Amino acid sequence: AFYNLGVLKMQSEPGNKKQQMEYFLKAIEIDPDYADAHSNLASIYSSLKENDRALMHIDRVLLVRPNDAINLFNKGLILRKRRDFSNAIACFKTARQHFPEPHIVDHEMGQTHYESGDLKSASAFFLLSVSERLSFSKGFLSLGKTFAEMGQVAKAKEAFRQAGNVTEAKQR
């Protein structure tokens, strides 16, 4: 019941994080292994930029459901924010196996390599993301930026053209 109240509060009052957390914490107090409550708490803490707390709750989910692709993906995003690039990549690789949209995981792996300074690996993952979903504008935009930084202007222009009507692609 507390979990359901937390979900209802998330939907009806998205800005009321305090009340949402109270309900999910009560659900966990009753059942410490309630993975969905931990997952929602991780999401709330992440939105509040409390990454350590978010990771703690994601890890609790992964103890119960070790192959939970969504939480592995979210863990990768948080680890990247903390600049823990190698562990972020490891989470993304594991998440990709069961993630409903693998092109998004490939894009985030590319973004992680990009932020770590590995442009060659970044471009490979961005290429993979757009080859899986040819209408993935965000992937083409990222690919264009990477090619531009690598000095491959013709490829960058083509990637920006493929990005479509995205304002940033047109500007670049």
GROMACS .gro file of C-alpha atoms in nm:
model
  172
    1ALA     CA    1   0.000   0.000   0.000
    2PHE     CA    2   0.281   0.243   0.083
    3TYR     CA    3   0.450   0.166  -0.248
    4ASN     CA    4   0.126   0.233  -0.436
    5LEU     CA    5   0.080   0.561  -0.249
    6GLY     CA    6   0.433   0.660  -0.353
    7VAL     CA    7   0.356   0.583  -0.717
    8LEU     CA    8   0.030   0.777  -0.699
    9LYS     CA    9   0.212   1.072  -0.542
   10MET     CA   10   0.473   1.057  -0.821
   11GLN     CA   11   0.198   1.079  -1.081
   12SER     CA   12  -0.026   1.333  -0.911
   13GLU     CA   13   0.242   1.557  -0.758
   14PRO     CA   14   0.570   1.503  -0.944
   15GLY     CA   15   0.738   1.786  -0.757
   16ASN     CA   16   0.657   1.650  -0.411
   17LYS     CA   17   0.972   1.439  -0.376
   18LYS     CA   18   0.964   1.445   0.005
   19GLN     CA   19   0.624   1.275   0.029
   20GLN     CA   20   0.715   1.026  -0.245
   21MET     CA   21   1.032   0.930  -0.059
   22GLU     CA   22   0.843   0.888   0.268
   23TYR     CA   23   0.604   0.636   0.111
   24PHE     CA   24   0.880   0.437  -0.059
   25LEU     CA   25   1.091   0.435   0.258
   26LYS     CA   26   0.793   0.301   0.454
   27ALA     CA   27   0.749   0.027   0.193
   28ILE     CA   28   1.117  -0.066   0.232
   29GLU     CA   29   1.085  -0.060   0.610
   30ILE     CA   30   0.822  -0.334   0.575
   31ASP     CA   31   1.006  -0.524   0.301
   32PRO     CA   32   1.378  -0.431   0.275
   33ASP     CA   33   1.408  -0.617  -0.057
   34TYR     CA   34   1.121  -0.435  -0.230
   35ALA     CA   35   1.311  -0.372  -0.555
   36ASP     CA   36   1.055  -0.143  -0.716
   37ALA     CA   37   1.053   0.088  -0.413
   38HIS     CA   38   1.435   0.100  -0.419
   39SER     CA   39   1.424   0.172  -0.793
   40ASN     CA   40   1.187   0.464  -0.747
   41LEU     CA   41   1.395   0.601  -0.461
   42ALA     CA   42   1.704   0.580  -0.682
   43SER     CA   43   1.521   0.779  -0.947
   44ILE     CA   44   1.416   1.045  -0.697
   45TYR     CA   45   1.764   1.075  -0.545
   46SER     CA   46   1.918   1.095  -0.892
   47SER     CA   47   1.681   1.379  -0.986
   48LEU     CA   48   1.793   1.557  -0.668
   49LYS     CA   49   2.159   1.499  -0.770
   50GLU     CA   50   2.217   1.283  -0.463
   51ASN     CA   51   2.411   1.026  -0.661
   52ASP     CA   52   2.554   0.830  -0.368
   53ARG     CA   53   2.207   0.763  -0.230
   54ALA     CA   54   2.077   0.681  -0.576
   55LEU     CA   55   2.356   0.427  -0.627
   56MET     CA   56   2.287   0.270  -0.290
   57HIS     CA   57   1.924   0.204  -0.389
   58ILE     CA   58   2.015   0.085  -0.739
   59ASP     CA   59   2.259  -0.161  -0.584
   60ARG     CA   60   1.980  -0.288  -0.358
   61VAL     CA   61   1.765  -0.351  -0.668
   62LEU     CA   62   2.053  -0.532  -0.838
   63LEU     CA   63   2.097  -0.761  -0.538
   64VAL     CA   64   1.739  -0.880  -0.590
   65ARG     CA   65   1.733  -0.856  -0.970
   66PRO     CA   66   2.093  -0.872  -1.097
   67ASN     CA   67   2.000  -0.848  -1.465
   68ASP     CA   68   1.758  -0.555  -1.434
   69ALA     CA   69   1.850  -0.371  -1.754
   70ILE     CA   70   1.683  -0.041  -1.663
   71ASN     CA   71   1.860  -0.015  -1.327
   72LEU     CA   72   2.193  -0.123  -1.478
   73PHE     CA   73   2.146   0.149  -1.741
   74ASN     CA   74   2.062   0.408  -1.474
   75LYS     CA   75   2.362   0.300  -1.269
   76GLY     CA   76   2.580   0.357  -1.574
   77LEU     CA   77   2.441   0.710  -1.613
   78ILE     CA   78   2.513   0.792  -1.249
   79LEU     CA   79   2.862   0.643  -1.264
   80ARG     CA   80   2.933   0.856  -1.571
   81LYS     CA   81   2.822   1.167  -1.379
   82ARG     CA   82   3.078   1.068  -1.117
   83ARG     CA   83   3.337   1.031  -1.397
   84ASP     CA   84   3.378   0.660  -1.325
   85PHE     CA   85   3.389   0.582  -1.695
   86SER     CA   86   3.511   0.223  -1.692
   87ASN     CA   87   3.244   0.107  -1.448
   88ALA     CA   88   2.979   0.305  -1.637
   89ILE     CA   89   3.075   0.124  -1.959
   90ALA     CA   90   3.060  -0.212  -1.778
   91CYS     CA   91   2.705  -0.134  -1.657
   92PHE     CA   92   2.595  -0.028  -2.004
   93LYS     CA   93   2.739  -0.343  -2.162
   94THR     CA   94   2.553  -0.563  -1.916
   95ALA     CA   95   2.231  -0.362  -1.952
   96ARG     CA   96   2.242  -0.378  -2.332
   97GLN     CA   97   2.171  -0.753  -2.338
   98HIS     CA   98   1.815  -0.705  -2.210
   99PHE     CA   99   1.746  -0.336  -2.275
  100PRO     CA  100   1.433  -0.273  -2.483
  101GLU     CA  101   1.608  -0.016  -2.704
  102PRO     CA  102   1.975  -0.112  -2.747
  103HIS     CA  103   2.050   0.187  -2.971
  104ILE     CA  104   2.001   0.411  -2.667
  105VAL     CA  105   2.252   0.208  -2.466
  106ASP     CA  106   2.499   0.224  -2.755
  107HIS     CA  107   2.455   0.603  -2.767
  108GLU     CA  108   2.522   0.632  -2.393
  109MET     CA  109   2.833   0.415  -2.427
  110GLY     CA  110   2.944   0.649  -2.706
  111GLN     CA  111   2.873   0.949  -2.486
  112THR     CA  112   3.074   0.794  -2.203
  113HIS     CA  113   3.372   0.736  -2.433
  114TYR     CA  114   3.331   1.090  -2.567
  115GLU     CA  115   3.338   1.239  -2.216
  116SER     CA  116   3.645   1.030  -2.130
  117GLY     CA  117   3.825   1.167  -2.437
  118ASP     CA  118   3.822   0.848  -2.647
  119LEU     CA  119   3.678   0.991  -2.969
  120LYS     CA  120   3.752   0.682  -3.179
  121SER     CA  121   3.548   0.453  -2.951
  122ALA     CA  122   3.280   0.722  -2.916
  123SER     CA  123   3.234   0.742  -3.293
  124ALA     CA  124   3.213   0.361  -3.318
  125PHE     CA  125   2.930   0.347  -3.063
  126PHE     CA  126   2.748   0.644  -3.215
  127LEU     CA  127   2.771   0.470  -3.555
  128LEU     CA  128   2.632   0.155  -3.399
  129SER     CA  129   2.343   0.348  -3.244
  130VAL     CA  130   2.238   0.506  -3.575
  131SER     CA  131   2.283   0.183  -3.769
  132GLU     CA  132   2.030   0.019  -3.535
  133ARG     CA  133   1.782   0.308  -3.562
  134LEU     CA  134   1.825   0.512  -3.878
  135SER     CA  135   1.589   0.781  -3.751
  136PHE     CA  136   1.787   0.838  -3.430
  137SER     CA  137   1.860   1.211  -3.465
  138LYS     CA  138   2.040   1.234  -3.131
  139GLY     CA  139   2.284   0.966  -3.246
  140PHE     CA  140   2.357   1.148  -3.573
  141LEU     CA  141   2.407   1.475  -3.385
  142SER     CA  142   2.655   1.312  -3.146
  143LEU     CA  143   2.829   1.141  -3.435
  144GLY     CA  144   2.860   1.474  -3.618
  145LYS     CA  145   3.012   1.645  -3.314
  146THR     CA  146   3.263   1.363  -3.273
  147PHE     CA  147   3.362   1.364  -3.641
  148ALA     CA  148   3.401   1.743  -3.627
  149GLU     CA  149   3.633   1.717  -3.327
  150MET     CA  150   3.833   1.451  -3.509
  151GLY     CA  151   3.872   1.688  -3.806
  152GLN     CA  152   3.658   1.477  -4.039
  153VAL     CA  153   3.450   1.767  -4.167
  154ALA     CA  154   3.280   1.591  -4.461
  155LYS     CA  155   3.163   1.306  -4.238
  156ALA     CA  156   3.050   1.556  -3.975
  157LYS     CA  157   2.843   1.747  -4.232
  158GLU     CA  158   2.680   1.426  -4.349
  159ALA     CA  159   2.599   1.321  -3.992
  160PHE     CA  160   2.446   1.662  -3.919
  161ARG     CA  161   2.242   1.636  -4.240
  162GLN     CA  162   2.119   1.290  -4.133
  163ALA     CA  163   2.015   1.433  -3.794
  164GLY     CA  164   1.728   1.604  -3.973
  165ASN     CA  165   1.545   1.907  -3.844
  166VAL     CA  166   1.724   1.919  -3.509
  167THR     CA  167   1.804   2.286  -3.446
  168GLU     CA  168   2.153   2.216  -3.313
  169ALA     CA  169   2.239   2.006  -3.620
  170LYS     CA  170   2.129   2.288  -3.850
  171GLN     CA  171   2.337   2.538  -3.655
  172ARG     CA  172   2.644   2.320  -3.667
   0.00000   0.00000   0.00000
